[in-house]
Amino acid sequence: MKQRIITGVIGGAAFIFLTVLGGWFFFALLLLLAIIGFKEYTRMNGVSATHPLSLIGFAGMLVLFIPWNDFGWESPAAIHTLWFLMFLLFTVTVLTKNAITIDGAALMLLGALYVGYGFHAMYEVRNADSHGLLTTCMAFGAIWASDIGAYFTGRAIGKRKLWPSISPNKTIEGSIGGIVLALAIAVVFALVYPDIITIGRALLIGLIAAVAGQLGDLIQSAYKRIRGIKDTGTLLPGHGGVLDRCDSWLIVFPLLVMTDLLPL
């Protein structure tokens, strides 16, 4: 627990500092997390970093992650990127005479999208022309409030298991507590910044952050259980890997961008 607290404080402080700085500092942080996260993804699927599937998937992840417009280049259409990535992965299965299977190809396509666009959405929110830091803090605040509310509510009054076959410690009461606290934090932002965000929109953001965030956690838990591993990596002692820590973020931020709820 001591190690977990120390790692959490140091890692959290560094993350907050770079998030506040924004710009290329935040970009560099997310790029590092995306690279490590994709490496964890390939490793947990039993694919080495130098395997053709990993290399193609890694390239696709980077294309989906990089904010091309900020480099002065036109951003490739996401559907074109995904199609071409699919084509390359299918081609590898043919050239290897199915030594590399279509199942393996599908896993790399999924990983590139999951990691690449997930971290890209975080950069897109933070780098918005107006209120980028505020909306980023609001989204993270609601996600973390959901985690905290779920943990302490579950510890205090949790009795009914939420999904014992996937995550035996999570409870329905804890899940509800997380949703309530996330909604409360979102409303606080709306009350402090009424000219930027309405209470109605804040409630929707809080709801998505809590529900989708908890689903993101369960998705990663289910995947780790299938692969028979406890953590996706060892980057953060006591906390696991990048995908362990960012599982909620990778689901919530794309949803908030796609629903156009954040005032970007």
Short mmCIF file of C-alpha atoms in Angstrom, two decimals:
data_model
loop_
_atom_site.label_atom_id
_atom_site.label_comp_id
_atom_site.label_asym_id
_atom_site.label_seq_id
_atom_site.Cartn_x
_atom_site.Cartn_y
_atom_site.Cartn_z
CA MET A 1 0.00 0.00 0.00
CA LYS A 2 2.87 2.37 0.83
CA GLN A 3 4.41 1.77 -2.59
CA ARG A 4 1.02 2.24 -4.23
CA ILE A 5 0.50 5.60 -2.47
CA ILE A 6 4.00 6.89 -3.29
CA THR A 7 3.68 5.88 -6.95
CA GLY A 8 0.20 7.38 -7.15
CA VAL A 9 1.28 10.72 -5.67
CA ILE A 10 4.39 11.08 -7.84
CA GLY A 11 2.71 9.84 -11.01
CA GLY A 12 -0.41 11.90 -10.39
CA ALA A 13 1.57 15.09 -9.74
CA ALA A 14 3.60 14.63 -12.92
CA PHE A 15 0.47 13.93 -14.95
CA ILE A 16 -1.35 17.00 -13.59
CA PHE A 17 1.71 19.22 -14.16
CA LEU A 18 2.05 18.20 -17.82
CA THR A 19 -1.70 18.44 -18.34
CA VAL A 20 -1.71 22.02 -17.07
CA LEU A 21 1.25 22.89 -19.32
CA GLY A 22 -0.64 21.43 -22.27
CA GLY A 23 0.59 21.81 -25.84
CA TRP A 24 3.56 19.70 -26.84
CA PHE A 25 4.23 18.74 -23.22
CA PHE A 26 0.85 17.02 -22.99
CA PHE A 27 1.32 15.60 -26.48
CA ALA A 28 4.67 14.04 -25.47
CA LEU A 29 3.07 12.54 -22.35
CA LEU A 30 0.20 11.00 -24.30
CA LEU A 31 2.54 9.75 -27.03
CA LEU A 32 4.64 7.96 -24.41
CA LEU A 33 1.54 6.46 -22.80
CA ALA A 34 0.21 5.36 -26.20
CA ILE A 35 3.49 3.67 -27.14
CA ILE A 36 3.75 1.85 -23.82
CA GLY A 37 0.04 1.02 -23.85
CA PHE A 38 0.19 -0.56 -27.29
CA LYS A 39 3.27 -2.54 -26.29
CA GLU A 40 1.33 -3.84 -23.27
CA TYR A 41 -1.56 -4.73 -25.56
CA THR A 42 0.61 -6.78 -27.92
CA ARG A 43 2.42 -8.48 -25.05
CA MET A 44 -0.80 -9.50 -23.30
CA ASN A 45 -1.88 -11.04 -26.63
CA GLY A 46 1.35 -13.00 -26.88
CA VAL A 47 2.76 -11.05 -29.83
CA SER A 48 6.36 -9.80 -29.71
CA ALA A 49 7.19 -6.16 -30.40
CA THR A 50 9.13 -7.07 -33.56
CA HIS A 51 6.44 -9.31 -35.04
CA PRO A 52 4.98 -8.03 -38.36
CA LEU A 53 1.53 -7.80 -36.77
CA SER A 54 2.89 -5.62 -33.96
CA LEU A 55 4.79 -3.35 -36.34
CA ILE A 56 1.79 -2.80 -38.61
CA GLY A 57 -0.55 -2.33 -35.66
CA PHE A 58 1.90 0.10 -34.05
CA ALA A 59 2.11 2.16 -37.23
CA GLY A 60 -1.69 2.25 -37.46
CA MET A 61 -1.95 3.28 -33.82
CA LEU A 62 0.43 6.20 -34.41
CA VAL A 63 -1.49 7.35 -37.49
CA LEU A 64 -4.71 7.38 -35.47
CA PHE A 65 -3.06 9.11 -32.52
CA ILE A 66 -0.98 11.88 -34.12
CA PRO A 67 -2.74 15.28 -34.48
CA TRP A 68 -1.65 15.78 -38.07
CA ASN A 69 -3.18 19.25 -38.39
CA ASP A 70 -0.91 20.54 -35.64
CA PHE A 71 2.07 19.51 -37.76
CA GLY A 72 0.68 21.41 -40.73
CA TRP A 73 -0.49 18.28 -42.57
CA GLU A 74 -4.00 17.29 -43.52
CA SER A 75 -5.35 14.66 -41.16
CA PRO A 76 -6.13 11.37 -42.97
CA ALA A 77 -9.74 10.27 -42.73
CA ALA A 78 -10.17 7.77 -39.91
CA ILE A 79 -12.18 5.36 -42.06
CA HIS A 80 -9.43 5.41 -44.71
CA THR A 81 -6.78 4.75 -42.08
CA LEU A 82 -8.71 1.84 -40.62
CA TRP A 83 -9.44 0.35 -44.05
CA PHE A 84 -5.80 0.56 -45.16
CA LEU A 85 -4.65 -0.92 -41.84
CA MET A 86 -7.11 -3.77 -42.33
CA PHE A 87 -5.81 -4.29 -45.88
CA LEU A 88 -2.20 -4.49 -44.71
CA LEU A 89 -3.05 -6.94 -41.94
CA PHE A 90 -5.07 -9.12 -44.33
CA THR A 91 -2.17 -9.04 -46.78
CA VAL A 92 0.19 -10.35 -44.10
CA THR A 93 -2.09 -13.31 -43.47
CA VAL A 94 -1.96 -14.16 -47.19
CA LEU A 95 1.80 -13.69 -47.58
CA THR A 96 2.47 -15.94 -44.59
CA LYS A 97 0.01 -18.55 -45.91
CA ASN A 98 -2.09 -18.19 -42.75
CA ALA A 99 0.87 -18.70 -40.41
CA ILE A 100 -0.36 -15.32 -39.20
CA THR A 101 -4.07 -15.83 -38.72
CA ILE A 102 -6.99 -13.54 -39.37
CA ASP A 103 -7.69 -13.64 -35.63
CA GLY A 104 -4.27 -12.13 -34.94
CA ALA A 105 -4.81 -9.51 -37.61
CA ALA A 106 -8.16 -8.55 -36.08
CA LEU A 107 -6.56 -8.16 -32.64
CA MET A 108 -4.02 -5.66 -33.99
CA LEU A 109 -6.71 -3.65 -35.77
CA LEU A 110 -8.71 -3.51 -32.55
CA GLY A 111 -5.67 -2.52 -30.48
CA ALA A 112 -4.61 0.25 -32.86
CA LEU A 113 -8.09 1.79 -32.70
CA TYR A 114 -8.49 1.31 -28.94
CA VAL A 115 -5.14 2.84 -27.99
CA GLY A 116 -4.55 5.24 -30.88
CA TYR A 117 -7.89 7.04 -30.99
CA GLY A 118 -8.38 6.81 -27.22
CA PHE A 119 -5.28 8.89 -26.51
CA HIS A 120 -5.91 11.13 -29.52
CA ALA A 121 -9.30 12.09 -28.06
CA MET A 122 -7.60 13.18 -24.82
CA TYR A 123 -5.24 15.42 -26.79
CA GLU A 124 -8.12 16.80 -28.85
CA VAL A 125 -10.02 17.82 -25.72
CA ARG A 126 -7.00 19.40 -24.00
CA ASN A 127 -5.81 21.19 -27.12
CA ALA A 128 -9.19 22.72 -27.94
CA ASP A 129 -9.01 26.41 -28.78
CA SER A 130 -11.38 27.38 -25.99
CA HIS A 131 -11.52 26.04 -22.43
CA GLY A 132 -9.32 23.02 -23.19
CA LEU A 133 -7.84 22.81 -19.70
CA LEU A 134 -11.23 23.33 -18.06
CA THR A 135 -13.00 20.61 -20.05
CA THR A 136 -10.09 18.21 -19.57
CA CYS A 137 -10.17 18.79 -15.80
CA MET A 138 -13.93 18.32 -15.79
CA ALA A 139 -13.72 15.01 -17.67
CA PHE A 140 -10.91 13.65 -15.53
CA GLY A 141 -12.60 14.97 -12.39
CA ALA A 142 -15.79 13.08 -13.17
CA ILE A 143 -13.86 9.89 -14.04
CA TRP A 144 -11.79 9.98 -10.86
CA ALA A 145 -14.85 10.90 -8.78
CA SER A 146 -16.57 7.79 -10.15
CA ASP A 147 -13.59 5.64 -9.14
CA ILE A 148 -13.42 7.15 -5.65
CA GLY A 149 -17.17 7.06 -5.09
CA ALA A 150 -17.42 3.45 -6.25
CA TYR A 151 -14.53 2.35 -4.04
CA PHE A 152 -15.65 3.96 -0.79
CA THR A 153 -19.36 3.30 -1.29
CA GLY A 154 -18.60 -0.32 -2.08
CA ARG A 155 -16.41 -0.63 0.99
CA ALA A 156 -19.05 0.96 3.21
CA ILE A 157 -22.33 -0.56 2.07
CA GLY A 158 -21.56 -2.79 -0.91
CA LYS A 159 -23.36 -6.14 -0.73
CA ARG A 160 -24.62 -7.13 -4.20
CA LYS A 161 -21.91 -8.07 -6.69
CA LEU A 162 -21.91 -6.10 -9.93
CA TRP A 163 -20.17 -8.66 -12.15
CA PRO A 164 -18.43 -11.29 -10.03
CA SER A 165 -17.18 -13.40 -12.96
CA ILE A 166 -15.18 -10.42 -14.25
CA SER A 167 -14.41 -8.23 -11.23
CA PRO A 168 -15.40 -9.93 -7.94
CA ASN A 169 -14.80 -6.88 -5.73
CA LYS A 170 -17.11 -4.47 -7.54
CA THR A 171 -20.64 -4.03 -6.21
CA ILE A 172 -23.87 -2.52 -7.49
CA GLU A 173 -23.95 -0.14 -4.53
CA GLY A 174 -20.41 0.97 -5.29
CA SER A 175 -21.27 1.54 -8.94
CA ILE A 176 -24.22 3.73 -8.00
CA GLY A 177 -22.08 5.64 -5.50
CA GLY A 178 -19.53 6.31 -8.24
CA ILE A 179 -22.20 7.62 -10.60
CA VAL A 180 -23.63 9.94 -7.93
CA LEU A 181 -20.25 11.43 -7.06
CA ALA A 182 -19.34 11.89 -10.72
CA LEU A 183 -22.62 13.74 -11.31
CA ALA A 184 -21.95 15.92 -8.27
CA ILE A 185 -18.48 16.89 -9.46
CA ALA A 186 -19.78 17.68 -12.94
CA VAL A 187 -22.50 19.91 -11.48
CA VAL A 188 -19.90 21.77 -9.39
CA PHE A 189 -18.05 22.64 -12.61
CA ALA A 190 -21.31 23.90 -14.12
CA LEU A 191 -22.05 26.04 -11.07
CA VAL A 192 -18.57 27.56 -11.05
CA TYR A 193 -18.51 28.14 -14.83
CA PRO A 194 -22.16 28.73 -15.80
CA ASP A 195 -21.21 30.73 -18.91
CA ILE A 196 -19.27 27.78 -20.30
CA ILE A 197 -21.39 24.76 -19.45
CA THR A 198 -25.00 24.24 -18.43
CA ILE A 199 -26.10 21.97 -15.60
CA GLY A 200 -27.97 19.73 -18.04
CA ARG A 201 -24.89 19.21 -20.18
CA ALA A 202 -22.75 18.73 -17.07
CA LEU A 203 -25.06 15.96 -15.87
CA LEU A 204 -24.74 14.17 -19.21
CA ILE A 205 -20.95 14.48 -19.09
CA GLY A 206 -20.88 13.15 -15.53
CA LEU A 207 -23.16 10.26 -16.47
CA ILE A 208 -21.04 9.25 -19.47
CA ALA A 209 -17.81 9.61 -17.47
CA ALA A 210 -19.17 7.36 -14.71
CA VAL A 211 -21.02 4.70 -16.69
CA ALA A 212 -18.60 4.48 -19.65
CA GLY A 213 -15.65 4.77 -17.27
CA GLN A 214 -16.85 1.82 -15.22
CA LEU A 215 -17.48 -0.13 -18.42
CA GLY A 216 -13.95 0.68 -19.56
CA ASP A 217 -12.63 -0.73 -16.31
CA LEU A 218 -14.75 -3.87 -16.71
CA ILE A 219 -13.63 -4.28 -20.33
CA GLN A 220 -10.00 -4.33 -19.28
CA SER A 221 -10.75 -6.62 -16.33
CA ALA A 222 -12.56 -9.07 -18.60
CA TYR A 223 -9.72 -9.04 -21.10
CA LYS A 224 -7.08 -9.64 -18.43
CA ARG A 225 -9.12 -12.50 -17.01
CA ILE A 226 -9.30 -14.11 -20.46
CA ARG A 227 -5.54 -13.75 -20.85
CA GLY A 228 -4.88 -14.99 -17.31
CA ILE A 229 -2.92 -11.94 -16.13
CA LYS A 230 -3.30 -9.64 -13.14
CA ASP A 231 -1.89 -6.43 -14.65
CA THR A 232 -1.20 -5.28 -18.19
CA GLY A 233 2.26 -4.05 -17.22
CA THR A 234 4.63 -2.97 -14.46
CA LEU A 235 5.23 0.68 -15.33
CA LEU A 236 3.63 1.95 -12.13
CA PRO A 237 4.57 -0.17 -9.09
CA GLY A 238 1.43 -1.04 -7.16
CA HIS A 239 -0.81 0.24 -9.96
CA GLY A 240 0.05 -1.98 -12.92
CA GLY A 241 0.55 -0.75 -16.46
CA VAL A 242 -0.71 2.05 -18.67
CA LEU A 243 -3.81 0.15 -19.78
CA ASP A 244 -4.64 -0.63 -16.13
CA ARG A 245 -4.63 3.08 -15.27
CA CYS A 246 -6.06 4.48 -18.49
CA ASP A 247 -8.80 1.93 -19.21
CA SER A 248 -11.58 4.35 -18.28
CA TRP A 249 -10.01 7.28 -20.11
CA LEU A 250 -9.69 5.35 -23.36
CA ILE A 251 -13.46 4.83 -23.44
CA VAL A 252 -14.76 8.07 -21.90
CA PHE A 253 -12.85 10.68 -23.91
CA PRO A 254 -13.78 9.33 -27.36
CA LEU A 255 -17.43 9.18 -26.29
CA LEU A 256 -17.35 12.76 -25.00
CA VAL A 257 -15.82 13.94 -28.29
CA MET A 258 -18.24 11.96 -30.47
CA THR A 259 -21.31 13.12 -28.53
CA ASP A 260 -20.08 16.74 -28.81
CA LEU A 261 -20.91 17.33 -25.15
CA LEU A 262 -17.68 19.10 -24.28
CA PRO A 263 -17.53 22.76 -25.39
CA LEU A 264 -14.49 22.26 -27.64
#
